[in-house]
XYZ file of C-alpha atoms in Angstrom:
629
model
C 4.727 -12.537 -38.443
C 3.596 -9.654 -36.380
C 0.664 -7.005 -37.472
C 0.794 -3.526 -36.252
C -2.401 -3.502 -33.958
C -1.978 0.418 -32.991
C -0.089 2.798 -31.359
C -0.225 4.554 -27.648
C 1.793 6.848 -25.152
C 1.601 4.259 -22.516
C 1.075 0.335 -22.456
C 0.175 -1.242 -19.087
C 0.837 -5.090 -18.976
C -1.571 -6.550 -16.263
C -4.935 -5.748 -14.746
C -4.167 -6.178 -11.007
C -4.377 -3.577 -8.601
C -1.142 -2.247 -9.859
C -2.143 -2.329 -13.278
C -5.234 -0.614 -12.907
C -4.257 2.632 -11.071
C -1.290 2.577 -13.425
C -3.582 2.863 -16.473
C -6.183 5.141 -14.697
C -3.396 7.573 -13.795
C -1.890 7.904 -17.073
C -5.289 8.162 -19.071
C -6.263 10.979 -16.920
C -3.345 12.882 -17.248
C -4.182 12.507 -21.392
C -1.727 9.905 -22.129
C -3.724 7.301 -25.108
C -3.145 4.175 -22.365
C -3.977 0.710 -23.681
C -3.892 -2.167 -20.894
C -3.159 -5.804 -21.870
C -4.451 -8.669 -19.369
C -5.050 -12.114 -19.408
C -8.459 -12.100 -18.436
C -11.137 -9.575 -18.509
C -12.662 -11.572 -16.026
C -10.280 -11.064 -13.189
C -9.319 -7.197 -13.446
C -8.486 -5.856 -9.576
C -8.970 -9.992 -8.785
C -7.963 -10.485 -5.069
C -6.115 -13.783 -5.150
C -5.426 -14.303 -1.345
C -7.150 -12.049 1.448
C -10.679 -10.286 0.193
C -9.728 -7.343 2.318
C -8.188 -4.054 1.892
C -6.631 -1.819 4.406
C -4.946 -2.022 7.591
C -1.960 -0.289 9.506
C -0.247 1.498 6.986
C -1.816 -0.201 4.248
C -5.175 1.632 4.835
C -3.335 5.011 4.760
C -1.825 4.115 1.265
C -5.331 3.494 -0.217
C -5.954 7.245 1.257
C -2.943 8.440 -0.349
C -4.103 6.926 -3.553
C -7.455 8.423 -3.156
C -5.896 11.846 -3.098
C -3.969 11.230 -6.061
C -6.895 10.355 -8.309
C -6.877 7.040 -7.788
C -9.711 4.107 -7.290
C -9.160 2.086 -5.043
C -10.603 3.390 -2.075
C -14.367 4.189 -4.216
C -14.302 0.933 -5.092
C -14.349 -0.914 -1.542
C -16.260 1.783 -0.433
C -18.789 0.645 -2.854
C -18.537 -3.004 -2.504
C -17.671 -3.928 0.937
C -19.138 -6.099 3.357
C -18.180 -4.650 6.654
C -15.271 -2.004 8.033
C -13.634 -1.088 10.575
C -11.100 1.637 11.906
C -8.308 -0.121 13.552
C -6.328 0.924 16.600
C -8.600 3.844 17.882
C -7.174 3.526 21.542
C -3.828 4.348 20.563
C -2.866 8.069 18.630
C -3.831 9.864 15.535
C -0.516 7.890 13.766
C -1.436 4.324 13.610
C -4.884 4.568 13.023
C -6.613 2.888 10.021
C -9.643 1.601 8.185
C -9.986 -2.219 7.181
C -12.697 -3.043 5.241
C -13.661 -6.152 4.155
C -14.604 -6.890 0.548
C -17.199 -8.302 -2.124
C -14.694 -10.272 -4.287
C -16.662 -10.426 -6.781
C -18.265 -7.018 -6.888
C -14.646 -5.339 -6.550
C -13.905 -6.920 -9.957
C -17.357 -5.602 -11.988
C -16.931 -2.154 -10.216
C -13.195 -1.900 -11.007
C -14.024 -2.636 -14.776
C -16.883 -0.527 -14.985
C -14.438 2.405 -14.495
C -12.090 1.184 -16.827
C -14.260 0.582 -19.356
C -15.654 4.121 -18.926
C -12.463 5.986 -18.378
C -11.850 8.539 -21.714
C -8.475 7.111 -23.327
C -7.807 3.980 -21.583
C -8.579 0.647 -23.916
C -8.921 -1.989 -21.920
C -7.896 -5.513 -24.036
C -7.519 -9.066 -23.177
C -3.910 -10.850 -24.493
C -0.566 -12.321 -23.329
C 2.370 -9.454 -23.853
C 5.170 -12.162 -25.430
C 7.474 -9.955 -25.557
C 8.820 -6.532 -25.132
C 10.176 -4.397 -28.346
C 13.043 -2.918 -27.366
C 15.575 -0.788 -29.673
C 19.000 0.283 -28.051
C 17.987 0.198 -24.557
C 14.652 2.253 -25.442
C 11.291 0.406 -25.318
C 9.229 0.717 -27.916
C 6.219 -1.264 -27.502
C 5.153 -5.003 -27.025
C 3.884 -8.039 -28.847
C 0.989 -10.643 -27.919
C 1.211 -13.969 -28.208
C -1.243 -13.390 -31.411
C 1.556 -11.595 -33.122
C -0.537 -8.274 -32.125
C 2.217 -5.765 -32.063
C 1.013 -2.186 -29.808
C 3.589 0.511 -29.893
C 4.690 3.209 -26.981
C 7.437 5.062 -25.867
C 6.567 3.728 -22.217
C 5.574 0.420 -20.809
C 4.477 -0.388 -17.260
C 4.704 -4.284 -16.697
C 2.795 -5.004 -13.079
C 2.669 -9.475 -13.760
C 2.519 -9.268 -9.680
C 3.172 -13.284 -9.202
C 2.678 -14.260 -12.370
C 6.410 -14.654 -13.468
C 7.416 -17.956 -14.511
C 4.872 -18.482 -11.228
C 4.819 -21.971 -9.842
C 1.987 -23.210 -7.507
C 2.924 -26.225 -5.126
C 1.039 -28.368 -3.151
C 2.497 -30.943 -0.450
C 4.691 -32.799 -3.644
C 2.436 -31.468 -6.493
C 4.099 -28.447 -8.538
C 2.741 -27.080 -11.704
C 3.547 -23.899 -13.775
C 0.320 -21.694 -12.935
C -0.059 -17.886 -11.452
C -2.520 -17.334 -9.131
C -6.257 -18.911 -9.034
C -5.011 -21.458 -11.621
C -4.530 -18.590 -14.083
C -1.582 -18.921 -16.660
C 1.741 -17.912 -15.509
C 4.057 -15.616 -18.027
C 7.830 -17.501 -18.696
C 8.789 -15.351 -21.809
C 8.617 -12.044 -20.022
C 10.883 -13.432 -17.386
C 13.588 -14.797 -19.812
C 13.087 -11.417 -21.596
C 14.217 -9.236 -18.633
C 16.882 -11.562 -17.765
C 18.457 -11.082 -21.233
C 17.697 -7.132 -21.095
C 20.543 -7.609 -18.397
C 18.017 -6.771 -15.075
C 18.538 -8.812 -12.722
C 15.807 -11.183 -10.956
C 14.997 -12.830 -7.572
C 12.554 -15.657 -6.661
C 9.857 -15.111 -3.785
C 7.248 -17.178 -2.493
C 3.726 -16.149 -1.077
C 0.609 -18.404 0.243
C -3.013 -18.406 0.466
C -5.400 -20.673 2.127
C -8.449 -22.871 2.010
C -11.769 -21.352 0.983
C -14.659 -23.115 2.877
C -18.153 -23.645 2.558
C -20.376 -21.450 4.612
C -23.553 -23.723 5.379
C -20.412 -26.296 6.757
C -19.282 -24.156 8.829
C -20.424 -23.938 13.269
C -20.431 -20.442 13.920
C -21.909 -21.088 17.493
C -18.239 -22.131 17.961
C -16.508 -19.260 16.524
C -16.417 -15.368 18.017
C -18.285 -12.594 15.927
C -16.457 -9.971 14.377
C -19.078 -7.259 13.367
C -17.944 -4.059 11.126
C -18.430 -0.857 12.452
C -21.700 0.896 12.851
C -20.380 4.611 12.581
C -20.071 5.420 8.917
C -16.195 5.331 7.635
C -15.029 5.775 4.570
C -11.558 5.320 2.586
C -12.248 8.124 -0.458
C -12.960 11.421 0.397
C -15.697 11.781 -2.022
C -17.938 9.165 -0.484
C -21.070 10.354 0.767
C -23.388 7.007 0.561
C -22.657 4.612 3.385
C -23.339 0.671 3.510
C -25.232 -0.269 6.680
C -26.193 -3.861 6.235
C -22.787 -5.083 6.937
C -21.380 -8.957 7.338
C -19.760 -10.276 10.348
C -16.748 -12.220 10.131
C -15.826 -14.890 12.579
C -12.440 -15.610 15.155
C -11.797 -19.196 16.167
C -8.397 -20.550 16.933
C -5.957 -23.324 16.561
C -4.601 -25.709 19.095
C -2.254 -28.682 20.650
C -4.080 -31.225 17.857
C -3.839 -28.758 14.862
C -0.373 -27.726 16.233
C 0.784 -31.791 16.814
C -0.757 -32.906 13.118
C 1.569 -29.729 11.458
C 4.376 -30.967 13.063
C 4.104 -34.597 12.265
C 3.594 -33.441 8.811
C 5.922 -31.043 8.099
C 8.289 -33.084 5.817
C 5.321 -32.812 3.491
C 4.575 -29.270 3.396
C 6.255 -27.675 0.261
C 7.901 -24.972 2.277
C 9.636 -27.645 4.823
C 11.029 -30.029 1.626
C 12.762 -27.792 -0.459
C 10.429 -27.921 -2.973
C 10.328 -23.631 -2.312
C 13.372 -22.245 -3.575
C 11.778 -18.731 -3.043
C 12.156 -16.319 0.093
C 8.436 -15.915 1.587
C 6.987 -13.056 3.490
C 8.168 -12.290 7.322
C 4.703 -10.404 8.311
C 2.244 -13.415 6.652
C 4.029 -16.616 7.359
C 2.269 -19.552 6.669
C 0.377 -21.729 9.679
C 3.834 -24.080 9.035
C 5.745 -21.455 9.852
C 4.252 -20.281 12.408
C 4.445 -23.862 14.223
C 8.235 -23.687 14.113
C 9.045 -20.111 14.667
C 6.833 -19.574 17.851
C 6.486 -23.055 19.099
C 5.680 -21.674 22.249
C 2.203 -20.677 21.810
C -0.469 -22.935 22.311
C -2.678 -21.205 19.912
C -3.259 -19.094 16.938
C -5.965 -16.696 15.589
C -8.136 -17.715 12.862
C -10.544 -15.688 11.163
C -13.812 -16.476 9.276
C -14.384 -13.984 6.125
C -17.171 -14.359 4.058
C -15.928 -13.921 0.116
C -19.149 -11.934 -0.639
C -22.560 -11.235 -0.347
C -23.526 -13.640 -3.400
C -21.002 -16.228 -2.868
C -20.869 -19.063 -0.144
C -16.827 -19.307 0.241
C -15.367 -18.081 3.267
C -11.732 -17.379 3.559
C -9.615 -18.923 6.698
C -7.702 -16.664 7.683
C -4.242 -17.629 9.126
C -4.298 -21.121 7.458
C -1.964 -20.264 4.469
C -0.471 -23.706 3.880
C 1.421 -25.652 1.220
C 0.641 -29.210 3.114
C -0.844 -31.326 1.015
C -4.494 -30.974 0.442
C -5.868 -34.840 2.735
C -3.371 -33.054 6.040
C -5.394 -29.544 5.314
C -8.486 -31.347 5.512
C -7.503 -33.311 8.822
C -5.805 -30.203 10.233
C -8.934 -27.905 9.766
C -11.177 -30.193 11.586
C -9.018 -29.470 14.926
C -10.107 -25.777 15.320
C -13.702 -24.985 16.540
C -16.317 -24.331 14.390
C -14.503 -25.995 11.210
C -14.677 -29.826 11.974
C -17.248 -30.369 9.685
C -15.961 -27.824 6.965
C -15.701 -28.723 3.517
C -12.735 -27.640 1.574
C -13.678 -25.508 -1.908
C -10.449 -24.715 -2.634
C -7.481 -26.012 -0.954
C -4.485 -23.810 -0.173
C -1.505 -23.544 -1.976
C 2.026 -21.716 -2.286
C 3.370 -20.192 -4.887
C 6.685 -18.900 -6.315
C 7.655 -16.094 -8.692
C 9.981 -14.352 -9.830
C 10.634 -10.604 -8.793
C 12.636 -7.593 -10.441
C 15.914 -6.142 -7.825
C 13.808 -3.070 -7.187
C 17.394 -0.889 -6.859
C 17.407 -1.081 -10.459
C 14.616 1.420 -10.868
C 14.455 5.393 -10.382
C 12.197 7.109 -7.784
C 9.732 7.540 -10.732
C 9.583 3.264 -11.290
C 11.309 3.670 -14.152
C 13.680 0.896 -15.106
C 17.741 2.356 -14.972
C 18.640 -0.119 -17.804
C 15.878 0.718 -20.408
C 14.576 3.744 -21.155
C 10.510 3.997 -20.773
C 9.885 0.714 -19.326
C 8.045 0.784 -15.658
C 7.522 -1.638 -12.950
C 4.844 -1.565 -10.379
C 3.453 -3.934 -7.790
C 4.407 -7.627 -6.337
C 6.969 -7.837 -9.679
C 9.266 -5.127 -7.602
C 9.382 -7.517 -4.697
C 6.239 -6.258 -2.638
C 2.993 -7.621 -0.899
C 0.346 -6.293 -0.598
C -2.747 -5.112 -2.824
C -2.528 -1.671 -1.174
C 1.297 -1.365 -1.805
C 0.698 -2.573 -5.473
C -2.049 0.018 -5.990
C 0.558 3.116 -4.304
C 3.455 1.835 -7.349
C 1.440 1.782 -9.829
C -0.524 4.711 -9.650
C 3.126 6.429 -9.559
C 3.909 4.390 -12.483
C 1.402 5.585 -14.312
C 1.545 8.914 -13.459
C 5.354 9.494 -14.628
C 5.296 7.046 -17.271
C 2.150 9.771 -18.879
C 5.194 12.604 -18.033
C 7.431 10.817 -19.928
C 5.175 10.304 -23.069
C 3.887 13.558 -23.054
C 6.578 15.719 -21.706
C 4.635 16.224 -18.652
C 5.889 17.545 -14.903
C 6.963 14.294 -13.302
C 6.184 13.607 -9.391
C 8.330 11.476 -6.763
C 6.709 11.821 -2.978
C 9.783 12.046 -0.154
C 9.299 10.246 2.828
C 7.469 13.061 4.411
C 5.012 12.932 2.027
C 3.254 9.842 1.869
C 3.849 6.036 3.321
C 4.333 5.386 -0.999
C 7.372 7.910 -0.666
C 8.264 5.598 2.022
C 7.764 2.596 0.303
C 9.221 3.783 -3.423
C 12.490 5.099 -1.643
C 12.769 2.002 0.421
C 12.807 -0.385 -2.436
C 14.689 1.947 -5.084
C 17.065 2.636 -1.710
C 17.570 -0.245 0.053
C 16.191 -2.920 -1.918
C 14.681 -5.805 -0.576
C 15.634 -9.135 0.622
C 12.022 -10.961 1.208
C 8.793 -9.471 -0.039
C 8.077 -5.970 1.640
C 5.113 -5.035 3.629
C 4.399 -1.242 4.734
C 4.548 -0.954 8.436
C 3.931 1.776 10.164
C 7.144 1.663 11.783
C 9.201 2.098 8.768
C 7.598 5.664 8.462
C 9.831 8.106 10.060
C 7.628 10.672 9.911
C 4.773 8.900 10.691
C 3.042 11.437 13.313
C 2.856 13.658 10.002
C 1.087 10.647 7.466
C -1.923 9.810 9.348
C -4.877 8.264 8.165
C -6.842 11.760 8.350
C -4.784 14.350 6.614
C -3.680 12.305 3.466
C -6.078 14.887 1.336
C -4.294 17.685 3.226
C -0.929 15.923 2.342
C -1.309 14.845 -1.339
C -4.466 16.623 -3.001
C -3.103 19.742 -4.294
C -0.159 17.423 -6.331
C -3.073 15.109 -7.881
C -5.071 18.573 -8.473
C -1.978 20.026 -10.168
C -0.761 16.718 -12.091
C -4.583 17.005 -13.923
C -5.459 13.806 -11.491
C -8.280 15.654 -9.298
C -11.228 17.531 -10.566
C -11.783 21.183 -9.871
C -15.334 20.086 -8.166
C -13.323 18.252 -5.658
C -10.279 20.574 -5.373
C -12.841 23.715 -4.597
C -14.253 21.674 -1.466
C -11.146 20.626 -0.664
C -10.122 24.574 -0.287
C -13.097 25.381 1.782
C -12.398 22.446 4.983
C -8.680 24.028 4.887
C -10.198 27.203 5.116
C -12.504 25.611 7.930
C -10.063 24.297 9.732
C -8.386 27.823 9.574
C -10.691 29.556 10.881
C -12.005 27.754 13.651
C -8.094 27.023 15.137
C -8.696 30.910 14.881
C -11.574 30.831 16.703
C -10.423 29.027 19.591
C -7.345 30.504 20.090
C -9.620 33.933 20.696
C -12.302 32.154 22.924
C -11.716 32.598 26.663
C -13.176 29.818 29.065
C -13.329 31.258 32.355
C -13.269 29.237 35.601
C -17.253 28.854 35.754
C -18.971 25.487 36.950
C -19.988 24.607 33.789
C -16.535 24.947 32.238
C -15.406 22.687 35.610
C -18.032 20.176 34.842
C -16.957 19.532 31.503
C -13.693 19.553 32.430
C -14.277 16.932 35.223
C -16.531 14.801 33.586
C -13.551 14.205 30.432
C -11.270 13.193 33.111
C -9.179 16.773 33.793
C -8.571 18.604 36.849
C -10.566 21.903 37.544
C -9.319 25.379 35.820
C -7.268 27.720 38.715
C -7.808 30.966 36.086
C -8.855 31.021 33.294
C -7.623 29.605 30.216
C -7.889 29.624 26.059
C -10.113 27.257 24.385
C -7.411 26.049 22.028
C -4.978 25.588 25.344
C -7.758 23.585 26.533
C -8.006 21.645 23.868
C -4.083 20.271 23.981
C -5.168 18.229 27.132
C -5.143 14.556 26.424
C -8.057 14.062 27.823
C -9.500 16.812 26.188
C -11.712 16.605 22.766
C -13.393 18.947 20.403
C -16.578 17.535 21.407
C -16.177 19.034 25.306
C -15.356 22.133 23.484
C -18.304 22.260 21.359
C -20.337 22.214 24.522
C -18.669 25.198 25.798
C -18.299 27.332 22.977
C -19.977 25.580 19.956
C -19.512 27.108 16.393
C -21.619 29.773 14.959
C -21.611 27.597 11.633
C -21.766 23.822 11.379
C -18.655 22.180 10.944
C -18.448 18.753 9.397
C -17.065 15.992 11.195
C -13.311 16.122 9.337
C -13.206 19.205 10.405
C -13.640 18.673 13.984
C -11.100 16.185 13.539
C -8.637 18.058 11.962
C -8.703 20.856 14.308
C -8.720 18.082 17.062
C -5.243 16.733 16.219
C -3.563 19.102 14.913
C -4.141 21.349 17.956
C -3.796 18.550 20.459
C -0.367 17.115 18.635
C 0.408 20.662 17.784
C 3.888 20.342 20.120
C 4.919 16.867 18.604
C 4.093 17.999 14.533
C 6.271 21.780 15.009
C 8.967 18.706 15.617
C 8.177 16.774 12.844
C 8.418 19.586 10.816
C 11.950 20.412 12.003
C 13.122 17.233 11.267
C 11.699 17.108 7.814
C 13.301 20.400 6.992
C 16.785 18.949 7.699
C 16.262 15.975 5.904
C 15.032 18.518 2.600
C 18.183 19.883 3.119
C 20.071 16.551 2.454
C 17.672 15.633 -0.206
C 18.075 19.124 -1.999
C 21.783 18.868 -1.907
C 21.965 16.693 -5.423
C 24.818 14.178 -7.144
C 25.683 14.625 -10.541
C 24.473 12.185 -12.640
C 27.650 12.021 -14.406
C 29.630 11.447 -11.335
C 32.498 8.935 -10.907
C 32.646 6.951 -7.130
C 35.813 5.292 -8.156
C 37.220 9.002 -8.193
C 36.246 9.347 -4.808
C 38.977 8.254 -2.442
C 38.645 7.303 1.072
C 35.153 5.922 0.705
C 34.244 2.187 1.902
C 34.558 0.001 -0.812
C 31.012 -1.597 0.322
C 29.756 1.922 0.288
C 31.428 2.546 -3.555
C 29.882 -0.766 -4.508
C 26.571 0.446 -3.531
C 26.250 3.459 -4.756
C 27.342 2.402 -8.456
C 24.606 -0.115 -8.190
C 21.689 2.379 -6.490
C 22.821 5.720 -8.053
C 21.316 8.286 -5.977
C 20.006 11.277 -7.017
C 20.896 13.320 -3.848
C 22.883 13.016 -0.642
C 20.024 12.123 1.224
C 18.694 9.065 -0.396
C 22.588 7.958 -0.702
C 22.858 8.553 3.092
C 19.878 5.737 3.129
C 21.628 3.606 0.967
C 22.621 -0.590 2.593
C 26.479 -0.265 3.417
C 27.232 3.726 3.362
C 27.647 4.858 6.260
C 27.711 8.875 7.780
C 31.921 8.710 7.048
C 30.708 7.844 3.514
C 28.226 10.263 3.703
C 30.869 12.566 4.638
C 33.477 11.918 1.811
C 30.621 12.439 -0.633
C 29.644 16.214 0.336
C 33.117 17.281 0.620
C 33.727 15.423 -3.008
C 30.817 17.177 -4.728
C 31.302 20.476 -3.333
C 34.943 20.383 -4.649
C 33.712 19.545 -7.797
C 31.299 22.667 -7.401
C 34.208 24.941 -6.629
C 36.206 23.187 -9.263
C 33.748 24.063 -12.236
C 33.168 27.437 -10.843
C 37.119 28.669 -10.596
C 37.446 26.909 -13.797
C 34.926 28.954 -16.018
């Protein structure tokens, strides 16, 4: 017997980092939000690496930043060392890594949530969905709590009917020995969406004080000040190193006798695991050619004594981790705290949702995070903070937002997963960005603000600085282009001393400034600023001056694609009307249903003849209604 326990405009089922940018999002846009979770303990919990960031990755938590999201205040507040990544190459693949506080993460995280004006944060197990011809309508708790809403956003990550296994020991669990969800799962299947099982890893946690760091290679964070949110203005300086050792022939040779006993290697996994994190097994057998392997050292936290091994992820049984580990340098005296472990789950198809993570089959139910076949805390925090955000619009009527590809590496990822689907669990790269000279790490504010400021997600404070560095930038690009630099030794010292050969006549400052060698710090020596200019500034005129050439491309390119994305399909249309197309390509787009020619012409198994069929198809159909009225 159930008991009405209240009534909401959105219901978030989990806590992760999915779950909590989806309930931050849709409480600030003034949706009542409740969030369910299994533990108050473990909101934003990192159950594998205690990092966030990297290529691609890093951008996201700067796209969520200037959205309204949290994730990048949080590690800026609670990290133990960062780093910008890739600084010798261009503007494109650049991006922060920070490593983080465990711990810390989790009380900061649910100090915001418990502060955040209509969000109720609750502990419970969702049982079961309420669902009323094909329209959600709230959920139930395994305490016969029934919460009502005309939109749900489930993010369970890898806690679907999630089974941990170790060497030939398998139990029901999700991560961190937490309880795994196998209602839910059933539930969905029945609903008629369809499910897939993946697999993920972690691995060992070690004692500190066992650990030889004379052994190992120091990793120290960065000593410039770096940041992820835009709003951060207090730095951490006492920073933690992190350690790089490596494995070799005897780790390699005790893997290999061994590997009938790793879960992964004897069929115990009936899950797909992830290409771009394969597990130290794996990597013995795909690149058996390589005598050794990187292993880092990362310290859990400031308060804590567990260290995380980096590039160990292993199902082998828990005596072979302990006999492998004391191979590599600096660990043959470690002791074990927690052993590693694989796990399976089960994931949603994520073709069967709508750019806005809605669900096609029911009305106002969401996904977001690992549960729509992703990795990745960063890519879990980009879905749901889009989850949230539409599933508010949908409660209250509200404008609803989906980012294109040449918006934001979560456009990217949203229409690569609603597009193409996925076959293994997805990881952003920054090669799967084709615009990606345009979604750097530095401009995602100049990218994405204005939408957050718009959808209520951004405060005016914040948008009214934000105005003034685009006005900045403005201005001085103005500057420059006015300032003449004639061919005086000074100018030819500068010039000489960045690497550039000597001026012939004399030249622009902004000219000057699109030499590769070339930075806005030789310029400032020349013809410094009347005002000061802060350091994103600099930056911004920097690059987009320098790349100024490459982005007037970009920008051509994204206009044609806008042109195929503008060009929409009618929502009523019938492909088994359409004659001549492929039947893989029919097939397809039944299953995806695109909402424009663009994201069909992205669509697994239609190809440009398909593409081709379509537009002539729909603009009959245009011409059709029009001589017909």
């Amino acid at each position: 017997m159930t008991y009405d326990a209240g009534h909401y405009d959105v219901i978030v089922i989990g806590a992760g980092h999915a779950g909590v940018e989806a309930g931050l999002a849709a409480a600030r846009r003034g949706a009542k939000t409740l969030m369910l979770t299994l533990n108050l303990d473990l909101v934003a919990f990192m159950p594998c690496n205690p990092s966030i960031g990297g290529p691609a990755k890093g951008i996201v938590v700067r796209e969520v930043d200037a959205l309204g999201g949290a994730m990048g205040k949080v590690i800026d507040k609670t990290h133990i060392q960062m780093r910008l990544l890739n600084t010798r190459k261009g503007p494109a693949v650049r991006a922060l890594r920070a490593q983080a506080d465990k711990p810390l993460y989790i009380k900061e995280m649910k100090r915001i949530l418990e502060n955040q004006e209509n969000l109720t944060l609750r502990q419970g197990m969702v049982e079961k969905l309420l669902v009323e011809d094909n329209e959600i309508k709230g959920v139930v708790t395994e305490t016969k709590a029934a919460y009502y809403a005309p939109t749900v956003i489930v993010t369970t990550g890898t806690f679907m009917r999630g089974r941990v296994l170790i060497g030939d020991l398998s139990y029901e669990s999700g991560p961190n020995n937490q309880r795994s969800t196998v209602s839910l799962s059933e539930q969905l299947e029945e609903l008629g969406i369809n499910m897939v099982r993946f697999k993920t890893g972690t691995p060992m946690r070690v004692n500190s004080h066992t650990v030889d760091y004379s052994k190992t290679e120091i990793q120290p964070g960065e000593e410039e000040p770096r940041s992820f949110s835009y709003e951060t203005t207090e730095f951490i300086t006492d920073q933690i190193p992190c350690w790089l050792t490596y494995t070799n022939e005897a780790t390699h040779k005790i893997i290999d006798d061994n590997l009938t006993l790793s879960a992964m290697y004897s069929g115990a996994v009936r899950g797909t695991g992830p290409r771009y994190c394969p597990s130290i097994e794996d990597k013995i057998v795909r690149f058996n050619d390589k005598p050794r392997h990187q292993i880092f050292l990362e310290p859990e936290g400031r308060d804590t004594e567990e260290v995380y091994v980096q590039g160990l992820s292993t199902s082998l049984p828990e005596y072979i981790q302990n006999e492998m580990m004391r191979t590599v340098p600096g660990l043959e005296n470690a002791e074990i705290m927690r052993a590693g472990y694989a796990i399976e789950y089960d994931s949603i198809v994520p073709t069967q949702l709508w750019p806005t993570m809605e669900t096609k089959q029911i009305s106002g139910l969401f996904t977001a995070g690992q549960l729509n076949g992703t990795s990745g805390y960063e890519e879990a925090a980009g879905q749901g903070l889009m989850a949230g955000i539409n599933a508010a619009a949908k409660a209250l009527d509200l404008e609803t937002l989906i980012l294109d590809r040449s918006e934001g590496y979560i456009g990217v990822m949203i229409d690569d997963l609603v597009t193409k689907g996925t076959d293994e669990p997805y990881r952003l790269l920054t090669s799967r960005a084709e615009f990606r000279l345009m979604l750097r790490h530095d401009n995602a504010d100049i990218r994405l603000l204005e939408k957050g400021y718009e959808l209520g997600l951004i405060p005016e404070e914040r948008y009214q600085c934000f105005l003034e560095k685009k006005q900045r930038i403005e201005e001085e690009k103005a500057r420059l282009d006015k300032v003449i630099l004639k061919e005086t030794e000074e100018v030819q010292a500068v010039i000489e001393e960045a690497g550039g050969t000597r001026l012939k006549d004399a030249v622009r400052a902004i000219d000057l400034l699109k030499r590769p060698e070339m930075k806005y710090s030789h310029l400032e020596r020349l013809t410094p600023s009347e005002v000061s200019l802060p350091e994103d500034v600099k930056e911004q005129v920097e690059i987009q001056v320098k790349y100024s050439g490459y982005i007037k491309k970009a920008l051509e390119q994204i206009e044609r694609m806008k042109k195929m994305e503008s060009k929409k399909i009618p929502e009523n249309i019938d492909y088994d009307d359409i004659h001549g197309l492929a039947t893989e390509a029919r097939d397809r787009l039944k299953e995806v249903r695109p909402l424009s020619v663009g994201q069909a012409s992205r669509v697994s198994g239609v190809n440009p003849a398909d593409v081709s069929i379509l537009l002539v198809y729909i603009e009959q159909g245009k011409i059709a209604r029009v001589s017909g009225e």
